[in-house]
PDB file of C-alpha atoms in Angstrom:
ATOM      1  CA  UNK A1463     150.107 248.895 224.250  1.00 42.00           C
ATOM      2  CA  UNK A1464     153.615 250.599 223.467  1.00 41.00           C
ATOM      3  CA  UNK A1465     154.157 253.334 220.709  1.00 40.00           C
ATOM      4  CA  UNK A1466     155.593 251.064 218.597  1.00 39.00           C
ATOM      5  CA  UNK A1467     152.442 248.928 218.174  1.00 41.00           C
ATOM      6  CA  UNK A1468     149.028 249.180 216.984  1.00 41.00           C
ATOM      7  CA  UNK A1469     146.042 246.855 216.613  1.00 43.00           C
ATOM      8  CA  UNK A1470     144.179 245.037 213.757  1.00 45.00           C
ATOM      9  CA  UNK A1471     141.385 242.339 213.557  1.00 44.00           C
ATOM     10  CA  UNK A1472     142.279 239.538 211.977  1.00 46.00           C
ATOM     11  CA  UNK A1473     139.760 237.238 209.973  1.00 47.00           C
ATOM     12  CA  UNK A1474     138.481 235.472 213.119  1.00 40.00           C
ATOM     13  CA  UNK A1475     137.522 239.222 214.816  1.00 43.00           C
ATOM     14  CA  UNK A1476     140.656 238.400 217.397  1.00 39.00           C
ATOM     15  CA  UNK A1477     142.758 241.352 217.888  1.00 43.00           C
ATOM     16  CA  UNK A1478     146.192 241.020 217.295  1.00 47.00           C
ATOM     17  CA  UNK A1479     149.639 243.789 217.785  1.00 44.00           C
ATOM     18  CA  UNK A1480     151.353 244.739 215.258  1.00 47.00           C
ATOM     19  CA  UNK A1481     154.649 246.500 215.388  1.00 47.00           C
ATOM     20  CA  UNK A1482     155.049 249.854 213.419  1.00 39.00           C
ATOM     21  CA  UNK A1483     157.039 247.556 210.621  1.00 51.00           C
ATOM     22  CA  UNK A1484     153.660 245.626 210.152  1.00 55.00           C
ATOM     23  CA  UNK A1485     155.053 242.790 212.031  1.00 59.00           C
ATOM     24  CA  UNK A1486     152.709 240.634 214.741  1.00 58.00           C
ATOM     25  CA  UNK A1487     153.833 241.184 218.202  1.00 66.00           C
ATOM     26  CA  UNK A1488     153.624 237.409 219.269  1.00 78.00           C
ATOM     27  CA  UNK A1489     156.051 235.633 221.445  1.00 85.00           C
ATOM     28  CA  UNK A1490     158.743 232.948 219.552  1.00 86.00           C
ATOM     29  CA  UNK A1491     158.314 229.810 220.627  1.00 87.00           C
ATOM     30  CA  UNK A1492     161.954 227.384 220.498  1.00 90.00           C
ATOM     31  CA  UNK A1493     159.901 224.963 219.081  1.00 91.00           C
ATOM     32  CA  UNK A1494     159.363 226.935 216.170  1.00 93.00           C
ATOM     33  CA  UNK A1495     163.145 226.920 215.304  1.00 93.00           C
ATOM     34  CA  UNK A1496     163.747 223.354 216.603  1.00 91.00           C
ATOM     35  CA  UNK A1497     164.140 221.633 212.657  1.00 94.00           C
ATOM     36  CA  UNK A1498     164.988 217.773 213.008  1.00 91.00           C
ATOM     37  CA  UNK A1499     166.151 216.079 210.098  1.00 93.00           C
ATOM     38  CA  UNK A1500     168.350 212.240 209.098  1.00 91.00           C
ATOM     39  CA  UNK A1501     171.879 212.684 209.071  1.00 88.00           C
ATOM     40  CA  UNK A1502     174.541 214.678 210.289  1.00 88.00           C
ATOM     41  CA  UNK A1503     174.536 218.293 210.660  1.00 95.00           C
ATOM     42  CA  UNK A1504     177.338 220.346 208.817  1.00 97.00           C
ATOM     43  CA  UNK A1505     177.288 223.368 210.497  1.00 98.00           C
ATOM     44  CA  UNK A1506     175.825 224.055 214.380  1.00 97.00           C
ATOM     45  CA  UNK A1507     175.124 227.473 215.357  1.00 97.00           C
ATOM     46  CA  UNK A1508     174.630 228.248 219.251  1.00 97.00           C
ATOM     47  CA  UNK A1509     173.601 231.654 220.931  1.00 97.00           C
ATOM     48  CA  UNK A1510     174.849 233.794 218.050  1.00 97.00           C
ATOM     49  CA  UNK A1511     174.928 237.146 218.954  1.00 96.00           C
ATOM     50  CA  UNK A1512     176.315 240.038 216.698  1.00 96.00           C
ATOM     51  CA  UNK A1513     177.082 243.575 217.649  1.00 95.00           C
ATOM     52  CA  UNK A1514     178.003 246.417 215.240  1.00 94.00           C
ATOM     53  CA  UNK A1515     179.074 248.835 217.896  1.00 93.00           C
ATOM     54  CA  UNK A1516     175.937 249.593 219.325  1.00 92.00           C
ATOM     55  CA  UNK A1517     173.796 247.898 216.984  1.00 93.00           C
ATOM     56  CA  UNK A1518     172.705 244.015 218.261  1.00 94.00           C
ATOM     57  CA  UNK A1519     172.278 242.508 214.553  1.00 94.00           C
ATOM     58  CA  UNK A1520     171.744 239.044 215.714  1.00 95.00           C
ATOM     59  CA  UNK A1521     170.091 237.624 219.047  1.00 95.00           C
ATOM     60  CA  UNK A1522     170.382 233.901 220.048  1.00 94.00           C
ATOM     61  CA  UNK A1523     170.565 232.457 216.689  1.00 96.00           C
ATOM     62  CA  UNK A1524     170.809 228.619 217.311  1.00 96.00           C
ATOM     63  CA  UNK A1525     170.336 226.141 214.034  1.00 96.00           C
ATOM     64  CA  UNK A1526     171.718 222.824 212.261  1.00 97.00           C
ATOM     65  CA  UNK A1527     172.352 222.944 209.045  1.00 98.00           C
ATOM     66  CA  UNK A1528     172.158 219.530 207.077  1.00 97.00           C
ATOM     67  CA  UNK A1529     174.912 218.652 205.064  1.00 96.00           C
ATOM     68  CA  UNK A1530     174.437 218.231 201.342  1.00 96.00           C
ATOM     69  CA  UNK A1531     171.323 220.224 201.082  1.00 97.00           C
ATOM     70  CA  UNK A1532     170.012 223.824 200.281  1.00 98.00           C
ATOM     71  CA  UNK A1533     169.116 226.037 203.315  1.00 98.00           C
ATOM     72  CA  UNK A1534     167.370 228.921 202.641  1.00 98.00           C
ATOM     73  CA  UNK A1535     167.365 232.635 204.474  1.00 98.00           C
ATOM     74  CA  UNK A1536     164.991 234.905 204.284  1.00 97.00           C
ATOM     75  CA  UNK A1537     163.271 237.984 205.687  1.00 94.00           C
ATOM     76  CA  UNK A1538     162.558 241.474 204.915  1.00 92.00           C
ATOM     77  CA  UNK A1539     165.719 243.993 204.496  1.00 89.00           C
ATOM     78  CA  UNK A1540     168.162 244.308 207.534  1.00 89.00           C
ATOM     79  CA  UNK A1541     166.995 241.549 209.640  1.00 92.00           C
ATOM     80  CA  UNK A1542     170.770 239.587 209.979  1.00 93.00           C
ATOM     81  CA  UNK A1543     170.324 237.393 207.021  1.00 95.00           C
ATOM     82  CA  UNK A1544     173.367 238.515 205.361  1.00 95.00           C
ATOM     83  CA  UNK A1545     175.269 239.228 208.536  1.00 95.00           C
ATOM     84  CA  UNK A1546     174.351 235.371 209.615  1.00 97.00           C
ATOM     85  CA  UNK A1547     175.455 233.897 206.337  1.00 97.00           C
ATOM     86  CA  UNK A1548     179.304 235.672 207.222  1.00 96.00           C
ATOM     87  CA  UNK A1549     179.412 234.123 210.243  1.00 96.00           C
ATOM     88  CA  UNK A1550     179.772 230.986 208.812  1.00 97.00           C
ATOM     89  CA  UNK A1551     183.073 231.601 208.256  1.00 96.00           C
ATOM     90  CA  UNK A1552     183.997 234.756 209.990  1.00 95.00           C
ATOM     91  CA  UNK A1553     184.106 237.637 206.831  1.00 93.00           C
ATOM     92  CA  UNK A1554     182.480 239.768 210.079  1.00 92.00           C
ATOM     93  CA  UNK A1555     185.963 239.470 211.279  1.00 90.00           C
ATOM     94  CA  UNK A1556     186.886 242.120 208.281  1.00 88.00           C
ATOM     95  CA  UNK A1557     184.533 244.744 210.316  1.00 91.00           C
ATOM     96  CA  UNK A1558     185.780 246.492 212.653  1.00 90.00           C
ATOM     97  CA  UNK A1559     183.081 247.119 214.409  1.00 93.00           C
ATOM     98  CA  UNK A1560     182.070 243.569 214.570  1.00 94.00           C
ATOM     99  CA  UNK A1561     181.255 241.407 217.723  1.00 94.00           C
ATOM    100  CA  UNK A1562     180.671 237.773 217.375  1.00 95.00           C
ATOM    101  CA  UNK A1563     179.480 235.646 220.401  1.00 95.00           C
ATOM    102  CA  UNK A1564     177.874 232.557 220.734  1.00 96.00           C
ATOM    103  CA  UNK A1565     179.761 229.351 218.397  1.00 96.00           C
ATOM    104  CA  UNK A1566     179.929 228.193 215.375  1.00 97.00           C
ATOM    105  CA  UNK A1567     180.737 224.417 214.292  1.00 97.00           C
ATOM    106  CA  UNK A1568     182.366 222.764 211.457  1.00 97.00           C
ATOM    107  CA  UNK A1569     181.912 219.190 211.101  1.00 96.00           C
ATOM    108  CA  UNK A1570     181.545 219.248 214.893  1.00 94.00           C
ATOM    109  CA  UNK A1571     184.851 221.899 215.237  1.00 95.00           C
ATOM    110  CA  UNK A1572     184.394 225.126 216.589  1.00 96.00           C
ATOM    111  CA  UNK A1573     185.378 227.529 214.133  1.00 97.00           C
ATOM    112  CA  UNK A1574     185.983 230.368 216.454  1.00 95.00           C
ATOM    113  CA  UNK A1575     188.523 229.356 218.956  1.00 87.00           C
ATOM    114  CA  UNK A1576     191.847 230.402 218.809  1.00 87.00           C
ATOM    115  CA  UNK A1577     194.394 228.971 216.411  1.00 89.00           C
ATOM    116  CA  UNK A1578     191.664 228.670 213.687  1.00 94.00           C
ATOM    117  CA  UNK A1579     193.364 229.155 210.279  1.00 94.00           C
ATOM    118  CA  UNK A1580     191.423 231.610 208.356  1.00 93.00           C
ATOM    119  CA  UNK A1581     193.052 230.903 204.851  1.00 92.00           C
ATOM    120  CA  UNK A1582     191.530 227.312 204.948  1.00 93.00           C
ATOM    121  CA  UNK A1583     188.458 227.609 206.873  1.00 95.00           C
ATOM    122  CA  UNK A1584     187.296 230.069 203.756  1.00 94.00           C
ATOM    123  CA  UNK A1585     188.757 227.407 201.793  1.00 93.00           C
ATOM    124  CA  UNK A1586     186.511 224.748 203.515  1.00 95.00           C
ATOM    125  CA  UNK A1587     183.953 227.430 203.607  1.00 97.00           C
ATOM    126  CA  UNK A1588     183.773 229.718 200.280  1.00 96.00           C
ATOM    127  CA  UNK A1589     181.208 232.465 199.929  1.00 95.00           C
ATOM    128  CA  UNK A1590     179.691 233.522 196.020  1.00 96.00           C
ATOM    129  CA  UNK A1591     178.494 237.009 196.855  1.00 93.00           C
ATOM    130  CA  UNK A1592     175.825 239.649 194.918  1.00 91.00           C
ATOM    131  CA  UNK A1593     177.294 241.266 192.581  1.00 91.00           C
ATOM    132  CA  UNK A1594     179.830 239.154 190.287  1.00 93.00           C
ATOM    133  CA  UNK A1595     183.336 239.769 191.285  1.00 93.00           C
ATOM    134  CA  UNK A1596     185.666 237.713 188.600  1.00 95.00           C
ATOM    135  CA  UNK A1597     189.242 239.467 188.752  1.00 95.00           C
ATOM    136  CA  UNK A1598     190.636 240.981 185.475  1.00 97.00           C
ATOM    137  CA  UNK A1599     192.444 238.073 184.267  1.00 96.00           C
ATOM    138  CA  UNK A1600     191.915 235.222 182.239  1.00 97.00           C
ATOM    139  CA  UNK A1601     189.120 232.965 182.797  1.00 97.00           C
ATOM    140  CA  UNK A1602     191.773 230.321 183.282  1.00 95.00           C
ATOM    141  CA  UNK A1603     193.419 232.467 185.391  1.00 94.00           C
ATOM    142  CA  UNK A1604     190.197 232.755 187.295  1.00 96.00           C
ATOM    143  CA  UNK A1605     189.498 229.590 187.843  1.00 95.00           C
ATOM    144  CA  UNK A1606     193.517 228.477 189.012  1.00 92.00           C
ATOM    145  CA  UNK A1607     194.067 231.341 191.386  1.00 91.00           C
ATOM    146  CA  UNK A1608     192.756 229.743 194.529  1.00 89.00           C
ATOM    147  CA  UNK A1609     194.775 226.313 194.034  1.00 87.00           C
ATOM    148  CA  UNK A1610     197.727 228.325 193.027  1.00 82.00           C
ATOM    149  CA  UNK A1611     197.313 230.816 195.972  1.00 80.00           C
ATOM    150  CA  UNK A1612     197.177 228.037 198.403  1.00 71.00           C
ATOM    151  CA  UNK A1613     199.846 226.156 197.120  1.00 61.00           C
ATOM    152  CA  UNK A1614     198.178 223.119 195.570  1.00 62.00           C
ATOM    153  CA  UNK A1615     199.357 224.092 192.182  1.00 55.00           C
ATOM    154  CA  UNK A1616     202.984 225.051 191.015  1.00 50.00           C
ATOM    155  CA  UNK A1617     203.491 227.200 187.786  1.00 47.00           C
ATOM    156  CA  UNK A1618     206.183 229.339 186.494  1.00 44.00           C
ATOM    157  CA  UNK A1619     209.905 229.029 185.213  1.00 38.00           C
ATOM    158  CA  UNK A1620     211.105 227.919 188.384  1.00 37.00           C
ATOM    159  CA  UNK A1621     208.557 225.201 189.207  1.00 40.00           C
ATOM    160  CA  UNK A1622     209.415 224.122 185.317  1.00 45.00           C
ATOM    161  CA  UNK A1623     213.412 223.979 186.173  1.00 39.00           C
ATOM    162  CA  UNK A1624     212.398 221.557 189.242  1.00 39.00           C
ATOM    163  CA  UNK A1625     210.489 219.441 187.664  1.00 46.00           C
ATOM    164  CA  UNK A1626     207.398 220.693 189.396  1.00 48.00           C
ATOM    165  CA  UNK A1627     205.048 222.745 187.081  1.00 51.00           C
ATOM    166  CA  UNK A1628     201.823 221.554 187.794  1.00 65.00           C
ATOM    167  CA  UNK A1629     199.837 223.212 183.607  1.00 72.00           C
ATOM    168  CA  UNK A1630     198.332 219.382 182.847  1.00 74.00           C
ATOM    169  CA  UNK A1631     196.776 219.564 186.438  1.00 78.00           C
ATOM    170  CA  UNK A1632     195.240 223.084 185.980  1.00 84.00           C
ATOM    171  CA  UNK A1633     193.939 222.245 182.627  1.00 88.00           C
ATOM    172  CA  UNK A1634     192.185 219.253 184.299  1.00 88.00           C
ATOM    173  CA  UNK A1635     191.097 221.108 187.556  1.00 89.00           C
ATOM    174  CA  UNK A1636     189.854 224.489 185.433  1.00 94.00           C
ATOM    175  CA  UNK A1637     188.004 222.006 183.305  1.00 95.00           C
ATOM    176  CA  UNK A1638     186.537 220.228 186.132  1.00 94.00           C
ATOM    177  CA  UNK A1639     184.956 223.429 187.880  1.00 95.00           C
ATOM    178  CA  UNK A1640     183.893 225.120 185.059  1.00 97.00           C
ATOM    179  CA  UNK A1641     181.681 221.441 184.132  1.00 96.00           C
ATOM    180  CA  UNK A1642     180.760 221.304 187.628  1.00 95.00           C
ATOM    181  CA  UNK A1643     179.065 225.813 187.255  1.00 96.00           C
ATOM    182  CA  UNK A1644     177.497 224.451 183.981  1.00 95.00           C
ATOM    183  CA  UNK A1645     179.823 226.842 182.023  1.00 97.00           C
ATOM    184  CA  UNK A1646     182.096 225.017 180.202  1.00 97.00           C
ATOM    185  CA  UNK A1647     180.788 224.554 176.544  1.00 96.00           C
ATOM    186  CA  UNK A1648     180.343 228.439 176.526  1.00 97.00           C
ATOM    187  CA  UNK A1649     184.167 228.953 177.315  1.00 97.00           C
ATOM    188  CA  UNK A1650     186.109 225.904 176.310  1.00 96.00           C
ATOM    189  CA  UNK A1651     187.696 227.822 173.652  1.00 97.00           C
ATOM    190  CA  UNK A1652     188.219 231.320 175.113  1.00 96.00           C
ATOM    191  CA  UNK A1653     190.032 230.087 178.531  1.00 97.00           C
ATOM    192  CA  UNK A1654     192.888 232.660 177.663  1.00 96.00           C
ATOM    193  CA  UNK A1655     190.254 235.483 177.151  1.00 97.00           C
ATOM    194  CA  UNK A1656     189.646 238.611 180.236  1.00 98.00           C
ATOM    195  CA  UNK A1657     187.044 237.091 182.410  1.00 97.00           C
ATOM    196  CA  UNK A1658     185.284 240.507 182.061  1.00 97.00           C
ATOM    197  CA  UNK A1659     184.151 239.868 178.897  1.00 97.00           C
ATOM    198  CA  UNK A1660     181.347 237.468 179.672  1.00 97.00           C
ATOM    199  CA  UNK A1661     177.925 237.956 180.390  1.00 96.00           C
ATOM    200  CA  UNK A1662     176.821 238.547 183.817  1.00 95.00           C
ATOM    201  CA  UNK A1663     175.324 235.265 184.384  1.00 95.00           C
ATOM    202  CA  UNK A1664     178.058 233.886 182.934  1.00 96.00           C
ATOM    203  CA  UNK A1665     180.444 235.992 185.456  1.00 97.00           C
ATOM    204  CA  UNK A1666     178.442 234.657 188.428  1.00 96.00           C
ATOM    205  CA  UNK A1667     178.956 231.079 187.252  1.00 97.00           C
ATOM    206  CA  UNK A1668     182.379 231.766 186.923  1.00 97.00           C
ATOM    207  CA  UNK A1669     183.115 232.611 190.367  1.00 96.00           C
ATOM    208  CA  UNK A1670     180.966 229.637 191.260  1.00 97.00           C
ATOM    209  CA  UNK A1671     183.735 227.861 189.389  1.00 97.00           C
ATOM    210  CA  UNK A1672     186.451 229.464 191.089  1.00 96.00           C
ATOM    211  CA  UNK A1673     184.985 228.702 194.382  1.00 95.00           C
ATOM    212  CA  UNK A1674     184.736 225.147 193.512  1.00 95.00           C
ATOM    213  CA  UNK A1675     188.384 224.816 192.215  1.00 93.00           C
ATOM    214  CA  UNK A1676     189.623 224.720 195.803  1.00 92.00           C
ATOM    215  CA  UNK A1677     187.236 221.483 196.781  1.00 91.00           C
ATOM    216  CA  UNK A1678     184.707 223.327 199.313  1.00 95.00           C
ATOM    217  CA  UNK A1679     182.655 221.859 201.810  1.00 96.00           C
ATOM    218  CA  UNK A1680     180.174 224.365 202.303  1.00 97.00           C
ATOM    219  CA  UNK A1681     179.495 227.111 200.271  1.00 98.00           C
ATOM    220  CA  UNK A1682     177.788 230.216 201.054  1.00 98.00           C
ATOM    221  CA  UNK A1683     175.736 232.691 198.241  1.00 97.00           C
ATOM    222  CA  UNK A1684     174.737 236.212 199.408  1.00 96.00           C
ATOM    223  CA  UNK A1685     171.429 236.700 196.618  1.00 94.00           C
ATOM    224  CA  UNK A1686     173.589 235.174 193.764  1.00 94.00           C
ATOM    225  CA  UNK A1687     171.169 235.820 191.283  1.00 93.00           C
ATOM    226  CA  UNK A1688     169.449 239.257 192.338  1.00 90.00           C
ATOM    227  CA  UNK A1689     171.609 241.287 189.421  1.00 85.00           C
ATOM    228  CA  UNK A1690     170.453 238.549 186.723  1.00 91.00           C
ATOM    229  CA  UNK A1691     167.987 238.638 184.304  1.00 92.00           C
ATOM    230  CA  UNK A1692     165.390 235.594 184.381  1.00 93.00           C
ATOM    231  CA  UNK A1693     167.305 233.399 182.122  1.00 94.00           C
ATOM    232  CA  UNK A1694     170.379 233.578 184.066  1.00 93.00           C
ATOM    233  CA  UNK A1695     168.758 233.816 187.174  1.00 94.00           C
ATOM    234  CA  UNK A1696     166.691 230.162 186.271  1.00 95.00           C
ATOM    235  CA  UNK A1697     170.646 228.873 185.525  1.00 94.00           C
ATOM    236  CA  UNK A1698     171.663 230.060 188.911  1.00 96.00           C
ATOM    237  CA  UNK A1699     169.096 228.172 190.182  1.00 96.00           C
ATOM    238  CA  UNK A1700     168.998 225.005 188.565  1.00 96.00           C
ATOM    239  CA  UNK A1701     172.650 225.296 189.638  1.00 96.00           C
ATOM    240  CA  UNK A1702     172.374 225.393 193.031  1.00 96.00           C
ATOM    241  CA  UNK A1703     169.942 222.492 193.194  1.00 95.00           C
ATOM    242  CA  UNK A1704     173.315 220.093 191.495  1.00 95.00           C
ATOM    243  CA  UNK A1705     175.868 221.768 193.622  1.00 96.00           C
ATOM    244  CA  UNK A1706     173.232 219.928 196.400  1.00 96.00           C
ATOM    245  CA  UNK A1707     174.101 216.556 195.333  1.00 94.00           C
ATOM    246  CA  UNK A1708     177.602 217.239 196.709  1.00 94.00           C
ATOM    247  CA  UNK A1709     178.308 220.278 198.938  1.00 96.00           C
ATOM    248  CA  UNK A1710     176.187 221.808 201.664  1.00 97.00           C
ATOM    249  CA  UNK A1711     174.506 225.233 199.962  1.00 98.00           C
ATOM    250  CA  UNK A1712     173.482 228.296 202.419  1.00 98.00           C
ATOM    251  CA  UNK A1713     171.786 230.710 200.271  1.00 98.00           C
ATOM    252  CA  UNK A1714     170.285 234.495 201.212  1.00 97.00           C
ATOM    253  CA  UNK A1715     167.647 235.322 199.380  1.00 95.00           C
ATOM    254  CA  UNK A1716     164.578 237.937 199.034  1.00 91.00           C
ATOM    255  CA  UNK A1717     163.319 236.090 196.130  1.00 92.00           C
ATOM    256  CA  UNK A1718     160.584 234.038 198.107  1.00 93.00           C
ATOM    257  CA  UNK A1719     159.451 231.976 195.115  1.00 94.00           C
ATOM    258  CA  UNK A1720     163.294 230.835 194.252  1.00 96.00           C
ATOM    259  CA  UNK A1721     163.649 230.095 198.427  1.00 96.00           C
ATOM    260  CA  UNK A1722     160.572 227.611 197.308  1.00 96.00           C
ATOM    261  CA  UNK A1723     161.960 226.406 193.953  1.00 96.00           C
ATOM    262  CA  UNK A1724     165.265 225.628 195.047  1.00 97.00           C
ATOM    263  CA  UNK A1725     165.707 225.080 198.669  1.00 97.00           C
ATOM    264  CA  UNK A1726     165.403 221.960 201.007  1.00 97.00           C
ATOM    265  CA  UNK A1727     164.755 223.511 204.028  1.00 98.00           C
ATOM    266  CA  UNK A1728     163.838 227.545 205.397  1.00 98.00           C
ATOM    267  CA  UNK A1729     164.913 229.675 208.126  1.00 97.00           C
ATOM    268  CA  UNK A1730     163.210 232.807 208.121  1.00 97.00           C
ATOM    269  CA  UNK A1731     164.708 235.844 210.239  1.00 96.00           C
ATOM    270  CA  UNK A1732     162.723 238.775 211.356  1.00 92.00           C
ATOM    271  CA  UNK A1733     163.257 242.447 212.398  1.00 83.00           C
ATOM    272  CA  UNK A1734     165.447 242.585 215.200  1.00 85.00           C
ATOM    273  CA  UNK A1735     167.663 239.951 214.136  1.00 91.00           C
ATOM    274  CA  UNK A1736     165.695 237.056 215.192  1.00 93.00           C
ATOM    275  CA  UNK A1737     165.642 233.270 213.737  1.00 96.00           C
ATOM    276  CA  UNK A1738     161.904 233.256 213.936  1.00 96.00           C
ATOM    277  CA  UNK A1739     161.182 230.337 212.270  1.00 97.00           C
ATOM    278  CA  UNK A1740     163.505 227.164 210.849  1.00 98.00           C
ATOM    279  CA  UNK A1741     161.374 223.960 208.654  1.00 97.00           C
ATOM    280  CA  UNK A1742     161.307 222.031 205.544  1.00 97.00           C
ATOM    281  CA  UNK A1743     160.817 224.172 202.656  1.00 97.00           C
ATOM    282  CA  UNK A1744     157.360 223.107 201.684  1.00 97.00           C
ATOM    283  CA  UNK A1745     156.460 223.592 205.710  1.00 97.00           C
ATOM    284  CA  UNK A1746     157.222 227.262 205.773  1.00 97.00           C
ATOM    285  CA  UNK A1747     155.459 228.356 202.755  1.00 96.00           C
ATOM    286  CA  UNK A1748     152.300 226.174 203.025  1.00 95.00           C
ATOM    287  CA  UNK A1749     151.534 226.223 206.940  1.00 94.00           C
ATOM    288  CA  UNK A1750     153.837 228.213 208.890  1.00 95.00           C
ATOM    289  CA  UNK A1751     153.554 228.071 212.810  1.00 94.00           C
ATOM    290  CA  UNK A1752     154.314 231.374 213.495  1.00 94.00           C
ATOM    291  CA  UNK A1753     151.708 234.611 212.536  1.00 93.00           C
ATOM    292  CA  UNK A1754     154.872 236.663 211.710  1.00 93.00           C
ATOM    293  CA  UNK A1755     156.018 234.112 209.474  1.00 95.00           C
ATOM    294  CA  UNK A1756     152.393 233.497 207.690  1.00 94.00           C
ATOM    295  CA  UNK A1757     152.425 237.714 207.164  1.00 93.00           C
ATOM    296  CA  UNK A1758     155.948 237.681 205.568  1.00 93.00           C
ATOM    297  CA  UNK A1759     155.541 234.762 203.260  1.00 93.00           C
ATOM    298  CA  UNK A1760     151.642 235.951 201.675  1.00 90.00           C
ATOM    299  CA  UNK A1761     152.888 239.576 201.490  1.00 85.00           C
ATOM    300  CA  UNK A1762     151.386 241.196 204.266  1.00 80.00           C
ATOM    301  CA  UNK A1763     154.806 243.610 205.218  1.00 73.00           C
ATOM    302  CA  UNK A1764     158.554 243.619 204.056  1.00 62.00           C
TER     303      UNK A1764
END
């Protein structure tokens, strides 16, 4: 037995390793990880492997990801979770120190060969991250920016002159994606006020909205509700299970009872940046195959 490990009895009188993080040292089986479900998958991940510099944050990480459907991710602090969710579509490229191997598919395209076009794979692809991030602008202004920024939406003088401005469309569209982040009938008549005036709950929803102006396939939250108090935290959630009904939803979370509540199916990552484990929700929580699993999920370590 290495340094790293030391032994316990479990409830049969077997002994078992554990690893100094309280982890079993068992063996992962690919069956474990091998989820089968109806329907197309939206996103195929193959022997990922990430590097920061010397650091190897991800090993081998191969999964399908249903389309229109909540995947969970969880695991204890620093096991790739977060680093997995931004390969999805490539925000590691914004690290330097970043290595990326292994692919990623996109309705069947591989999102890492060359000639990809950033701009609208993260348009395809939009990420809703921790901490609310609206810009200091108008909450219409908000919501427009990534239609206008891409082009889909003229405004302006000049756009007027030609014949081109585009105000009746945004009206429609900011409407339309503040309806579809359940946020609406609080703003309807304060569009023109600085999105840093609302409520934090209301600020995540917000950027939910302006993530959904652009038409997204996929989109990915980072712990969207681990700032919020429980009553914006239960909107989040409730949320996320109608965004379903339409887009594909990859959400991180440490919140094991909202991975339950709201998700369709669970991958759970361990230390050392492995996909230990990859099932239907209810599967993972109520009779996991793996020992490591079983420990994380009752509250044994992380």
């Amino acid at each position: 037995m290495s340094e790293s490990e030391t032994r316990t009895r479990t409830d049969s009188g077997t002994e078992r390793s554990l690893t100094t993080d309280g982890e079993s040292d068992e063996e992962i089986r690919a069956e474990w990880r091998e989820y089968e479900f109806e329907g197309e998958a939206k996103l195929s991940v193959s022997d990922l492997d990430v590097h920061y510099g010397d650091d190897h944050a991800l090993k081998g990480v191969s999964m399908d990801i249903p389309e229109e459907s909540v995947t969970a991710l969880i695991g204890p602090s620093g096991c790739g979770k977060s680093t997995f969710l931004r390969c999805l579509n490539r925000m590691n490229d914004r690290i330097k120190s970043a290595s990326v191997d292994g692919s990623v598919e996109l309705d069947g395209e591989g999102i890492y060969g060359d000639g990809v076009d950033l701009v609208e794979l993260r348009k395809r692809v939009g990420m809703v991250f921790q901490a609310p991030n609206p810009f200091p602008k108008s909450i219409r202004d908000n919501v427009s920016y990534g239609p206008r920024k891409h082009g889909d939406l003229e405004t302006g003088l000049i756009a007027r002159m030609l014949g081109r401005d585009d105000a009746e469309a945004i009206d429609t569209l900011v409407e339309r994606a503040l309806r579809q982040a359940a946020l609406w009938e609080e703003v309807e008549d304060r569009l023109d006020d600085n999105a840093l005036g609302l409520s934090g709950g209301q600020q995540q929803r917000l950027c939910i909205a302006r993530c959904l102006a652009v038409d997204p396939d996929v989109i990915l939250m980072d712990e969207p509700a681990s700032a919020l108090d429980p009553v914006a935290t239960a909107k989040i959630e409730d949320l996320i299970e109608q965004l379903a009904e339409e887009y594909t939803v990859v959400v991180v979370t440490h919140n094991m009872q909202q991975a339950a509540r709201i998700s369709d199916q669970t991958a759970v990552f361990l230390t050392g940046g492995q996909l230990v484990e990859y099932d239907d929700t209810d599967k993972i929580f109520e009779n996991p195959e793996s020992d490591r699993v079983e420990d994380y999920v009752t509250g044994k370590f992380g």
